[in-house]
Coordinates of N, CA and C in Angstrom, one line a residue:
M120 N -3.5 -17.9 -1.3 CA -3.7 -16.8 -0.3 C -4.0 -17.4 1.1
T121 N -3.4 -17.0 2.1 CA -3.7 -17.5 3.5 C -5.1 -17.1 3.8
T122 N -5.9 -18.0 4.4 CA -7.3 -17.8 4.7 C -7.4 -17.2 6.2
V123 N -8.4 -16.5 6.4 CA -8.6 -15.9 7.7 C -10.0 -16.3 8.2
D124 N -10.2 -16.6 9.4 CA -11.5 -16.9 10.0 C -12.3 -15.6 10.1
T125 N -13.1 -15.2 9.1 CA -13.8 -13.9 9.2 C -14.9 -13.9 10.2
T126 N -15.2 -15.0 10.8 CA -16.3 -15.0 11.8 C -15.8 -14.2 13.1
T127 N -14.5 -14.1 13.2 CA -14.0 -13.4 14.4 C -13.9 -11.9 14.1
V128 N -14.2 -11.4 12.9 CA -14.1 -10.0 12.5 C -15.5 -9.4 12.5
S129 N -15.8 -8.6 13.4 CA -17.2 -8.0 13.4 C -17.1 -6.7 12.6
L130 N -18.0 -6.5 11.7 CA -18.0 -5.3 10.9 C -18.3 -4.0 11.7
G131 N -17.9 -2.9 11.1 CA -18.1 -1.6 11.8 C -19.6 -1.3 11.9
D132 N -20.0 -0.1 11.4 CA -21.4 0.3 11.5 C -22.3 -0.6 10.7
S133 N -23.2 -1.3 11.4 CA -24.0 -2.3 10.7 C -25.3 -1.6 10.1
G134 N -25.5 -0.3 10.4 CA -26.6 0.4 9.9 C -26.5 0.6 8.4
P135 N -27.6 0.9 7.8 CA -27.6 1.1 6.3 C -26.7 2.3 6.0
G136 N -25.8 2.1 5.0 CA -24.9 3.2 4.6 C -23.8 3.5 5.5
G137 N -23.5 2.7 6.5 CA -22.5 3.0 7.5 C -21.1 2.5 7.1
L138 N -20.1 3.0 7.7 CA -18.7 2.5 7.5 C -18.6 1.1 8.0
Q139 N -18.0 0.2 7.2 CA -17.9 -1.2 7.6 C -16.4 -1.5 7.9
A140 N -15.5 -1.0 7.1 CA -14.1 -1.3 7.3 C -13.2 -0.3 6.7
V141 N -11.9 -0.4 7.0 CA -10.9 0.5 6.5 C -9.8 -0.4 5.9
L142 N -9.4 -0.1 4.7 CA -8.3 -0.9 4.0 C -7.2 0.0 3.7
V143 N -6.0 -0.3 4.3 CA -4.9 0.7 4.3 C -3.7 0.2 3.5
D144 N -3.2 1.0 2.6 CA -2.0 0.7 1.9 C -0.8 0.8 2.8
M145 N 0.3 0.2 2.5 CA 1.5 0.2 3.4 C 2.5 1.2 3.0
D146 N 3.2 1.0 1.9 CA 4.4 1.8 1.5 C 4.0 3.2 1.1
G147 N 4.5 4.2 1.9 CA 4.2 5.6 1.6 C 2.9 6.1 2.2
T148 N 2.1 5.2 2.6 CA 0.8 5.6 3.2 C 0.9 5.4 4.8
L149 N 1.2 4.2 5.2 CA 1.3 3.9 6.6 C 2.8 4.1 7.1
V150 N 3.7 3.6 6.4 CA 5.1 3.7 6.7 C 5.9 4.3 5.6
D151 N 6.9 5.1 6.0 CA 7.7 5.9 5.1 C 8.8 5.0 4.5
T152 N 8.4 4.1 3.6 CA 9.3 3.2 2.9 C 9.6 3.6 1.5
E153 N 8.9 4.6 0.9 CA 9.1 4.9 -0.5 C 10.6 5.3 -0.7
D154 N 11.2 6.0 0.2 CA 12.6 6.4 0.1 C 13.5 5.1 0.1
F155 N 13.1 4.1 0.9 CA 13.8 2.9 1.0 C 13.8 2.2 -0.4
W156 N 12.6 2.1 -1.0 CA 12.5 1.4 -2.3 C 13.3 2.2 -3.3
W157 N 13.3 3.5 -3.3 CA 14.1 4.3 -4.2 C 15.6 4.1 -4.0
Q158 N 16.0 4.1 -2.7 CA 17.4 3.8 -2.4 C 17.8 2.5 -2.9
A159 N 17.0 1.5 -2.7 CA 17.3 0.1 -3.2 C 17.5 0.0 -4.7
E160 N 16.5 0.6 -5.4 CA 16.5 0.6 -6.8 C 17.6 1.4 -7.4
S161 N 17.8 2.6 -6.9 CA 18.7 3.6 -7.5 C 20.2 3.1 -7.2
S162 N 20.4 2.7 -6.0 CA 21.8 2.2 -5.7 C 22.2 1.0 -6.4
L163 N 21.2 0.1 -6.6 CA 21.5 -1.2 -7.3 C 21.8 -0.9 -8.8
F164 N 21.0 0.0 -9.4 CA 21.2 0.3 -10.8 C 22.5 1.1 -11.1
A165 N 22.8 1.9 -10.1 CA 24.1 2.6 -10.2 C 25.3 1.7 -10.2
E166 N 25.2 0.7 -9.3 CA 26.3 -0.3 -9.3 C 26.3 -1.2 -10.6
L167 N 25.2 -1.3 -11.2 CA 25.1 -2.1 -12.5 C 25.4 -1.3 -13.7
G168 N 25.8 0.0 -13.5 CA 26.2 0.9 -14.6 C 25.0 1.6 -15.3
H169 N 23.9 1.7 -14.6 CA 22.7 2.4 -15.2 C 22.1 3.3 -14.1
P170 N 22.7 4.5 -13.9 CA 22.2 5.4 -12.8 C 20.8 5.9 -13.2
L171 N 20.0 6.0 -12.1 CA 18.6 6.5 -12.3 C 18.6 7.9 -11.8
D172 N 17.7 8.7 -12.3 CA 17.6 10.1 -11.8 C 16.1 10.3 -11.3
E173 N 15.9 11.5 -10.7 CA 14.6 11.7 -10.1 C 13.4 11.6 -11.0
A174 N 13.7 11.8 -12.3 CA 12.6 11.7 -13.3 C 12.0 10.3 -13.3
H175 N 12.8 9.3 -12.9 CA 12.3 7.9 -12.9 C 11.4 7.7 -11.6
R176 N 11.7 8.4 -10.6 CA 11.1 8.1 -9.3 C 9.6 8.0 -9.3
A177 N 9.0 9.1 -9.9 CA 7.5 9.1 -9.9 C 6.9 7.9 -10.6
Q178 N 7.6 7.4 -11.6 CA 7.1 6.2 -12.3 C 7.2 4.9 -11.6
L179 N 8.0 4.9 -10.5 CA 8.2 3.7 -9.7 C 7.3 3.6 -8.5
V180 N 6.7 4.6 -8.1 CA 6.0 4.6 -6.8 C 4.7 3.9 -6.9
G181 N 4.4 3.1 -5.9 CA 3.0 2.5 -5.7 C 2.7 1.3 -6.6
G182 N 3.6 0.9 -7.5 CA 3.2 -0.2 -8.4 C 3.7 -1.5 -8.0
P183 N 3.1 -2.6 -8.6 CA 3.6 -3.9 -8.3 C 5.0 -4.1 -8.8
M184 N 5.8 -5.0 -8.2 CA 7.2 -5.2 -8.6 C 7.3 -5.6 -10.1
T185 N 6.3 -6.3 -10.6 CA 6.4 -6.7 -12.0 C 6.4 -5.5 -12.9
R186 N 5.6 -4.5 -12.6 CA 5.5 -3.3 -13.4 C 6.8 -2.4 -13.2
V187 N 7.3 -2.4 -12.0 CA 8.6 -1.7 -11.7 C 9.7 -2.3 -12.5
I188 N 9.8 -3.6 -12.5 CA 10.9 -4.3 -13.2 C 10.8 -4.0 -14.7
D189 N 9.6 -4.2 -15.3 CA 9.4 -3.9 -16.7 C 9.8 -2.5 -17.1
Y190 N 9.4 -1.6 -16.3 CA 9.8 -0.2 -16.6 C 11.3 0.0 -16.5
L191 N 11.9 -0.5 -15.5 CA 13.4 -0.3 -15.3 C 14.2 -0.9 -16.4
L192 N 13.8 -2.1 -16.8 CA 14.5 -2.8 -17.9 C 14.3 -2.1 -19.2
A193 N 13.1 -1.6 -19.5 CA 12.8 -0.9 -20.7 C 13.6 0.4 -20.8
E194 N 13.7 1.1 -19.6 CA 14.3 2.4 -19.6 C 15.8 2.4 -19.7
T195 N 16.4 1.3 -19.1 CA 17.9 1.3 -19.0 C 18.5 0.3 -20.0
G196 N 17.7 -0.6 -20.5 CA 18.3 -1.6 -21.4 C 19.2 -2.6 -20.7
L197 N 19.1 -2.7 -19.3 CA 20.0 -3.6 -18.6 C 19.6 -5.1 -19.0
R198 N 20.6 -5.9 -19.2 CA 20.4 -7.2 -19.6 C 20.6 -8.1 -18.4
I199 N 19.4 -8.5 -17.8 CA 19.4 -9.3 -16.6 C 18.0 -10.0 -16.6
E200 N 17.9 -11.2 -16.0 CA 16.6 -11.8 -15.9 C 15.7 -11.1 -14.9
P201 N 14.5 -10.8 -15.3 CA 13.6 -10.1 -14.4 C 13.5 -10.8 -13.0
A202 N 13.4 -12.1 -12.9 CA 13.3 -12.8 -11.6 C 14.6 -12.5 -10.8
E203 N 15.7 -12.4 -11.4 CA 17.0 -12.1 -10.7 C 17.0 -10.7 -10.2
L204 N 16.5 -9.8 -11.0 CA 16.4 -8.4 -10.5 C 15.4 -8.2 -9.4
V205 N 14.3 -8.9 -9.4 CA 13.4 -8.9 -8.3 C 14.1 -9.3 -7.0
V206 N 14.8 -10.3 -7.0 CA 15.5 -10.8 -5.8 C 16.5 -9.8 -5.4
K207 N 17.3 -9.2 -6.3 CA 18.3 -8.2 -5.9 C 17.7 -7.0 -5.3
I208 N 16.6 -6.5 -5.8 CA 15.9 -5.3 -5.3 C 15.3 -5.6 -3.9
N209 N 14.7 -6.7 -3.8 CA 14.0 -7.1 -2.5 C 15.1 -7.3 -1.4
E210 N 16.2 -7.9 -1.8 CA 17.2 -8.1 -0.8 C 17.8 -6.8 -0.3
R211 N 18.0 -5.9 -1.3 CA 18.6 -4.5 -0.9 C 17.6 -3.8 0.0
F212 N 16.3 -3.9 -0.4 CA 15.2 -3.2 0.4 C 15.2 -3.8 1.8
V213 N 15.2 -5.1 2.0 CA 15.1 -5.8 3.3 C 16.3 -5.3 4.2
Q214 N 17.5 -5.1 3.6 CA 18.6 -4.6 4.3 C 18.4 -3.2 4.9
L215 N 17.8 -2.4 4.1 CA 17.4 -1.0 4.5 C 16.3 -1.0 5.5
L216 N 15.4 -1.9 5.4 CA 14.2 -2.0 6.3 C 14.5 -2.7 7.6
D217 N 15.6 -3.3 7.7 CA 15.9 -4.2 8.9 C 15.8 -3.5 10.2
G218 N 16.1 -2.2 10.2 CA 16.1 -1.4 11.4 C 14.7 -0.8 11.7
G219 N 13.7 -1.1 10.8 CA 12.4 -0.6 11.0 C 12.2 0.7 10.1
A220 N 11.0 1.0 9.8 CA 10.6 2.1 9.0 C 9.8 3.1 9.8
P221 N 10.1 4.4 9.6 CA 9.3 5.4 10.4 C 7.9 5.4 9.9
L222 N 6.9 5.7 10.8 CA 5.5 5.9 10.4 C 5.4 7.2 9.7
M223 N 4.4 7.2 8.8 CA 4.1 8.5 8.1 C 3.4 9.4 9.1
P224 N 3.5 10.7 8.9 CA 2.8 11.6 9.8 C 1.3 11.3 9.9
G225 N 0.8 11.2 11.2 CA -0.6 10.8 11.4 C -0.9 9.4 11.4
A226 N 0.1 8.5 11.1 CA -0.2 7.1 11.0 C -0.4 6.5 12.4
A227 N 0.3 6.9 13.4 CA 0.1 6.4 14.7 C -1.3 6.7 15.2
E228 N -1.8 7.9 14.9 CA -3.1 8.3 15.3 C -4.2 7.5 14.6
L229 N -3.9 7.2 13.3 CA -4.9 6.4 12.5 C -5.0 5.0 13.1
L230 N -3.8 4.4 13.4 CA -3.8 3.0 14.0 C -4.5 3.0 15.4
A231 N -4.3 4.1 16.2 CA -5.0 4.2 17.5 C -6.5 4.3 17.3
L232 N -6.9 5.1 16.3 CA -8.3 5.3 16.0 C -9.0 4.0 15.6
L233 N -8.4 3.3 14.7 CA -8.9 2.0 14.3 C -9.1 1.0 15.5
R234 N -8.1 1.0 16.4 CA -8.1 0.1 17.6 C -9.2 0.6 18.5
E235 N -9.2 1.9 18.8 CA -10.1 2.4 19.9 C -11.6 2.3 19.4
Q236 N -11.8 2.5 18.1 CA -13.2 2.5 17.6 C -13.6 1.1 17.2
R237 N -12.6 0.2 17.2 CA -12.9 -1.2 16.8 C -13.4 -1.3 15.4
I238 N -12.8 -0.5 14.5 CA -13.1 -0.6 13.1 C -12.4 -1.7 12.4
P239 N -13.0 -2.6 11.8 CA -12.3 -3.7 11.1 C -11.4 -3.1 10.1
A240 N -10.1 -3.6 10.0 CA -9.1 -3.0 9.1 C -8.2 -4.1 8.6
A241 N -7.8 -3.9 7.3 CA -6.8 -4.8 6.7 C -5.7 -4.0 6.1
L242 N -4.5 -4.5 6.0 CA -3.4 -3.9 5.3 C -3.4 -4.5 3.9
V243 N -3.4 -3.7 2.9 CA -3.4 -4.1 1.5 C -2.3 -3.5 0.7
S244 N -1.3 -4.3 0.3 CA -0.1 -3.8 -0.3 C 0.3 -4.6 -1.5
A245 N 1.0 -3.9 -2.4 CA 1.6 -4.5 -3.6 C 2.9 -5.2 -3.2
S246 N 3.5 -4.9 -2.0 CA 4.7 -5.5 -1.6 C 4.5 -7.0 -1.3
H247 N 5.6 -7.8 -1.4 CA 5.5 -9.2 -1.1 C 5.3 -9.6 0.3
R248 N 4.8 -10.8 0.6 CA 4.6 -11.2 2.0 C 5.7 -11.0 2.9
R249 N 6.9 -11.3 2.4 CA 8.1 -11.2 3.3 C 8.3 -9.8 3.8
I250 N 8.1 -8.8 2.9 CA 8.2 -7.4 3.3 C 7.1 -7.0 4.2
I251 N 5.9 -7.4 3.9 CA 4.8 -7.0 4.8 C 5.0 -7.5 6.2
D252 N 5.3 -8.8 6.3 CA 5.5 -9.4 7.6 C 6.6 -8.7 8.4
L253 N 7.7 -8.2 7.8 CA 8.7 -7.5 8.4 C 8.2 -6.2 9.0
V254 N 7.4 -5.5 8.1 CA 6.9 -4.2 8.6 C 5.9 -4.4 9.7
L255 N 5.1 -5.4 9.6 CA 4.1 -5.6 10.7 C 4.8 -6.0 12.0
K256 N 5.9 -6.8 11.9 CA 6.6 -7.1 13.1 C 7.2 -5.9 13.8
N257 N 7.7 -4.9 13.0 CA 8.3 -3.7 13.5 C 7.2 -2.8 14.1
L258 N 5.9 -2.9 13.5 CA 4.8 -2.1 14.0 C 4.4 -2.5 15.4
G259 N 4.6 -3.8 15.8 CA 4.1 -4.3 17.1 C 2.6 -4.4 17.1
D260 N 2.0 -3.9 18.1 CA 0.5 -4.0 18.3 C -0.2 -3.1 17.2
H261 N -0.9 -3.8 16.3 CA -1.6 -3.1 15.2 C -3.0 -3.6 15.1
P262 N -3.9 -2.8 14.4 CA -5.3 -3.2 14.4 C -5.7 -4.1 13.2
F263 N -4.8 -4.5 12.4 CA -5.2 -5.2 11.2 C -5.6 -6.7 11.4
A264 N -6.8 -7.0 10.9 CA -7.2 -8.4 11.1 C -6.4 -9.3 10.2
F265 N -5.9 -8.9 9.1 CA -5.0 -9.6 8.2 C -4.4 -8.7 7.2
S266 N -3.5 -9.2 6.4 CA -2.9 -8.4 5.3 C -3.0 -9.1 4.0
V267 N -3.1 -8.4 2.9 CA -3.1 -8.9 1.6 C -1.8 -8.5 0.9
A268 N -1.0 -9.4 0.4 CA 0.3 -9.1 -0.2 C 0.2 -9.2 -1.7
G269 N 1.1 -8.5 -2.4 CA 1.0 -8.4 -3.9 C 1.3 -9.8 -4.5
D270 N 2.1 -10.6 -3.8 CA 2.4 -12.0 -4.4 C 1.3 -13.0 -4.0
E271 N 0.2 -12.6 -3.4 CA -0.8 -13.5 -3.0 C -2.1 -13.4 -3.8
V272 N -2.1 -12.5 -4.8 CA -3.3 -12.3 -5.7 C -2.8 -12.5 -7.1
A273 N -3.7 -12.9 -7.9 CA -3.4 -13.1 -9.3 C -3.0 -11.8 -10.0
R274 N -3.7 -10.7 -9.7 CA -3.5 -9.4 -10.2 C -3.4 -8.4 -9.1
T275 N -2.3 -7.8 -9.0 CA -2.2 -6.8 -7.9 C -2.5 -5.4 -8.4
K276 N -2.3 -4.4 -7.6 CA -2.6 -3.0 -8.0 C -1.8 -2.7 -9.3
P277 N -2.5 -1.9 -10.2 CA -3.6 -1.1 -10.1 C -5.0 -1.8 -10.3
N278 N -5.0 -3.2 -10.4 CA -6.2 -3.9 -10.6 C -6.9 -3.9 -9.2
P279 N -8.2 -4.1 -9.2 CA -9.0 -4.0 -8.0 C -8.9 -5.3 -7.1
D280 N -8.3 -6.3 -7.6 CA -8.3 -7.6 -6.9 C -7.9 -7.6 -5.5
P281 N -6.8 -6.9 -5.1 CA -6.4 -6.9 -3.7 C -7.5 -6.3 -2.7
Y282 N -8.1 -5.2 -3.2 CA -9.1 -4.6 -2.3 C -10.4 -5.4 -2.3
L283 N -10.8 -6.0 -3.4 CA -11.9 -6.8 -3.5 C -11.7 -8.1 -2.6
A284 N -10.5 -8.6 -2.6 CA -10.2 -9.8 -1.8 C -10.3 -9.4 -0.3
A285 N -9.8 -8.2 0.1 CA -9.9 -7.8 1.5 C -11.3 -7.6 1.9
A286 N -12.1 -6.9 1.1 CA -13.5 -6.7 1.5 C -14.2 -8.1 1.6
Q287 N -14.0 -9.0 0.7 CA -14.6 -10.3 0.7 C -14.3 -11.0 2.0
R288 N -13.0 -11.0 2.4 CA -12.6 -11.7 3.6 C -13.2 -11.1 4.8
L289 N -13.5 -9.8 4.8 CA -14.2 -9.2 5.9 C -15.7 -9.3 5.9
G290 N -16.2 -9.8 4.7 CA -17.6 -10.0 4.6 C -18.3 -8.6 4.4
A291 N -17.5 -7.6 3.9 CA -18.0 -6.2 3.8 C -18.3 -5.9 2.3
D292 N -19.2 -4.9 2.2 CA -19.5 -4.3 0.9 C -18.4 -3.3 0.5
P293 N -17.7 -3.5 -0.6 CA -16.6 -2.6 -1.0 C -17.0 -1.1 -0.9
A294 N -18.3 -0.8 -1.2 CA -18.7 0.6 -1.2 C -18.7 1.2 0.2
R295 N -18.6 0.3 1.2 CA -18.6 0.7 2.6 C -17.3 0.5 3.3
C296 N -16.2 0.3 2.4 CA -14.9 0.1 2.9 C -14.0 1.3 2.4
V297 N -13.5 2.1 3.3 CA -12.6 3.2 2.9 C -11.2 2.7 2.6
V298 N -10.7 3.0 1.4 CA -9.4 2.7 1.0 C -8.5 4.0 1.3
I299 N -7.3 3.8 1.9 CA -6.4 4.9 2.2 C -5.1 4.6 1.4
E300 N -4.8 5.5 0.5 CA -3.7 5.2 -0.4 C -2.8 6.5 -0.6
D301 N -1.6 6.3 -1.1 CA -0.7 7.4 -1.3 C -0.3 7.6 -2.8
A302 N -0.5 6.5 -3.6 CA 0.0 6.5 -5.0 C -1.2 6.4 -6.0
P303 N -1.0 7.0 -7.2 CA -2.0 7.0 -8.2 C -2.5 5.6 -8.6
L304 N -1.6 4.6 -8.7 CA -2.0 3.2 -9.0 C -2.8 2.6 -7.9
G305 N -2.5 2.9 -6.7 CA -3.2 2.3 -5.6 C -4.6 3.0 -5.5
V306 N -4.7 4.3 -5.8 CA -6.0 4.9 -5.9 C -6.8 4.3 -7.0
Q307 N -6.2 4.1 -8.1 CA -6.9 3.4 -9.2 C -7.5 2.1 -8.8
A308 N -6.7 1.3 -8.0 CA -7.1 0.0 -7.6 C -8.3 0.1 -6.7
G309 N -8.3 1.0 -5.7 CA -9.4 1.2 -4.8 C -10.6 1.6 -5.5
E310 N -10.5 2.5 -6.4 CA -11.7 3.0 -7.1 C -12.3 2.0 -8.0
A311 N -11.4 1.2 -8.6 CA -11.9 0.1 -9.5 C -12.6 -1.0 -8.7
A312 N -12.3 -1.1 -7.4 CA -13.0 -2.0 -6.5 C -14.3 -1.5 -6.0
G313 N -14.6 -0.2 -6.3 CA -15.8 0.4 -5.9 C -15.8 1.0 -4.5
C314 N -14.6 1.2 -4.0 CA -14.4 1.7 -2.6 C -14.3 3.3 -2.7
P315 N -14.8 4.0 -1.7 CA -14.4 5.4 -1.5 C -12.9 5.4 -1.1
V316 N -12.2 6.4 -1.7 CA -10.8 6.5 -1.5 C -10.4 7.8 -0.8
I317 N -9.5 7.7 0.2 CA -8.9 8.8 0.8 C -7.4 8.7 0.3
A318 N -6.9 9.7 -0.4 CA -5.6 9.7 -0.9 C -4.7 10.7 -0.1
V319 N -3.5 10.3 0.2 CA -2.6 11.2 0.9 C -1.3 11.1 0.1
P320 N -1.1 11.9 -1.0 CA 0.0 11.7 -1.9 C 1.4 11.8 -1.2
S321 N 2.3 10.9 -1.6 CA 3.6 10.9 -1.0 C 4.7 11.4 -2.0
V322 N 4.7 10.8 -3.2 CA 5.7 11.2 -4.2 C 5.0 11.8 -5.4
A323 N 4.1 11.1 -6.0 CA 3.4 11.5 -7.2 C 2.1 12.2 -6.8
P324 N 1.8 13.3 -7.5 CA 0.6 14.1 -7.2 C -0.7 13.3 -7.5
I325 N -1.8 13.6 -6.7 CA -3.1 13.0 -7.0 C -4.1 14.1 -6.9
E326 N -5.0 14.2 -7.9 CA -6.0 15.2 -7.9 C -7.3 14.7 -7.3
P327 N -8.0 15.6 -6.7 CA -9.4 15.2 -6.2 C -10.3 14.8 -7.3
A328 N -11.2 13.9 -7.1 CA -12.2 13.5 -8.1 C -13.4 12.9 -7.4
P329 N -14.5 12.7 -8.1 CA -15.7 12.2 -7.4 C -15.4 10.8 -6.7
G330 N -15.8 10.7 -5.5 CA -15.5 9.5 -4.7 C -14.1 9.5 -4.2
R331 N -13.4 10.5 -4.3 CA -12.0 10.6 -3.9 C -11.7 11.8 -3.1
T332 N -11.2 11.6 -1.9 CA -10.8 12.8 -1.0 C -9.3 12.8 -0.9
V333 N -8.7 14.0 -1.2 CA -7.3 14.1 -1.1 C -6.9 15.0 0.1
L334 N -6.0 14.4 0.9 CA -5.5 15.1 2.2 C -4.0 15.4 2.0
R335 N -3.6 16.3 2.8 CA -2.1 16.6 2.8 C -1.4 15.6 3.8
S336 N -2.1 15.1 4.8 CA -1.5 14.2 5.7 C -2.5 13.3 6.4
L337 N -2.2 12.2 6.9 CA -3.1 11.4 7.7 C -3.5 12.1 8.9
A338 N -2.8 13.1 9.3 CA -3.2 13.8 10.5 C -4.5 14.5 10.3
E339 N -4.9 14.7 9.1 CA -6.2 15.4 8.8 C -7.4 14.4 8.9
L340 N -7.1 13.1 9.0 CA -8.1 12.1 9.0 C -8.7 11.9 10.4
D341 N -10.0 11.8 10.5 CA -10.7 11.4 11.7 C -11.9 10.5 11.5
L342 N -12.6 10.1 12.5 CA -13.7 9.2 12.4 C -14.8 9.8 11.6
A343 N -15.1 11.1 11.8 CA -16.2 11.8 11.1 C -15.9 11.8 9.5
L344 N -14.6 12.0 9.1 CA -14.3 11.9 7.7 C -14.5 10.5 7.1
L345 N -14.0 9.5 7.9 CA -14.2 8.1 7.4 C -15.7 7.8 7.2
R346 N -16.5 8.2 8.1 CA -17.9 8.0 8.0 C -18.5 8.8 6.8
S347 N -18.1 10.0 6.7 CA -18.7 10.9 5.7 C -18.4 10.4 4.2
V348 N -17.2 9.9 4.0 CA -16.9 9.5 2.6 C -17.7 8.3 2.2
V349 N -18.1 7.4 3.2 CA -18.9 6.3 2.9 C -20.3 6.7 2.7
A350 N -20.8 7.6 3.6 CA -22.2 8.1 3.5 C -22.5 8.8 2.2
S351 N -21.5 9.4 1.6 CA -21.6 10.2 0.4 C -21.7 9.2 -0.9
R352 N -21.3 7.9 -0.6 CA -21.3 7.0 -1.8 C -22.4 6.0 -1.8
V353 N -23.1 5.8 -0.6 CA -24.1 4.7 -0.6 C -25.5 5.3 -0.3

């Protein structure tokens, strides 16, 4: 994993129980790429003689590529090496993403809030480094101190490792880092890391739970809410 000089990252509220950082998922949370992933997977499998239907879609959202590949191969019986399929799906996705991906509703306001309030933030995604760098390039000016990619940790989502790694690199307490996610597996990862989670479901439904706030859109998120979900946990 690429290292970051965390001495240049000052934590948010240094008071007891205060918000220290925000850790943001990428696909389906910050940028509207879930349709791109579905288009890449479904069009490729149709060409290979194994059409996918909408029933498969909810099973594919938010997971690491290894889980997606295992699921697709088990469901379709397609005979292809998993590593080859990973390359094919990623190449198809990059082609679709090349022109940029639209921001999710409220995402621009969230990015502006993090910048203006100088809240330390990291992008934490199950996508590979190549995909993340392309999205960040298209975002232009963004508030993220660094990003954690799915191919840079030993265990990616739904394991807590990516969020624990981000908190550690920020020198922050996970209980004072708000995770923002759109998918059940990402929510599971954030909660397993001990972070308060704000969920904004994109494809698969997510139910409210202790330590978890569910919103209809990022547009409902503000500084007071970020602070309150931390204060309720510590």
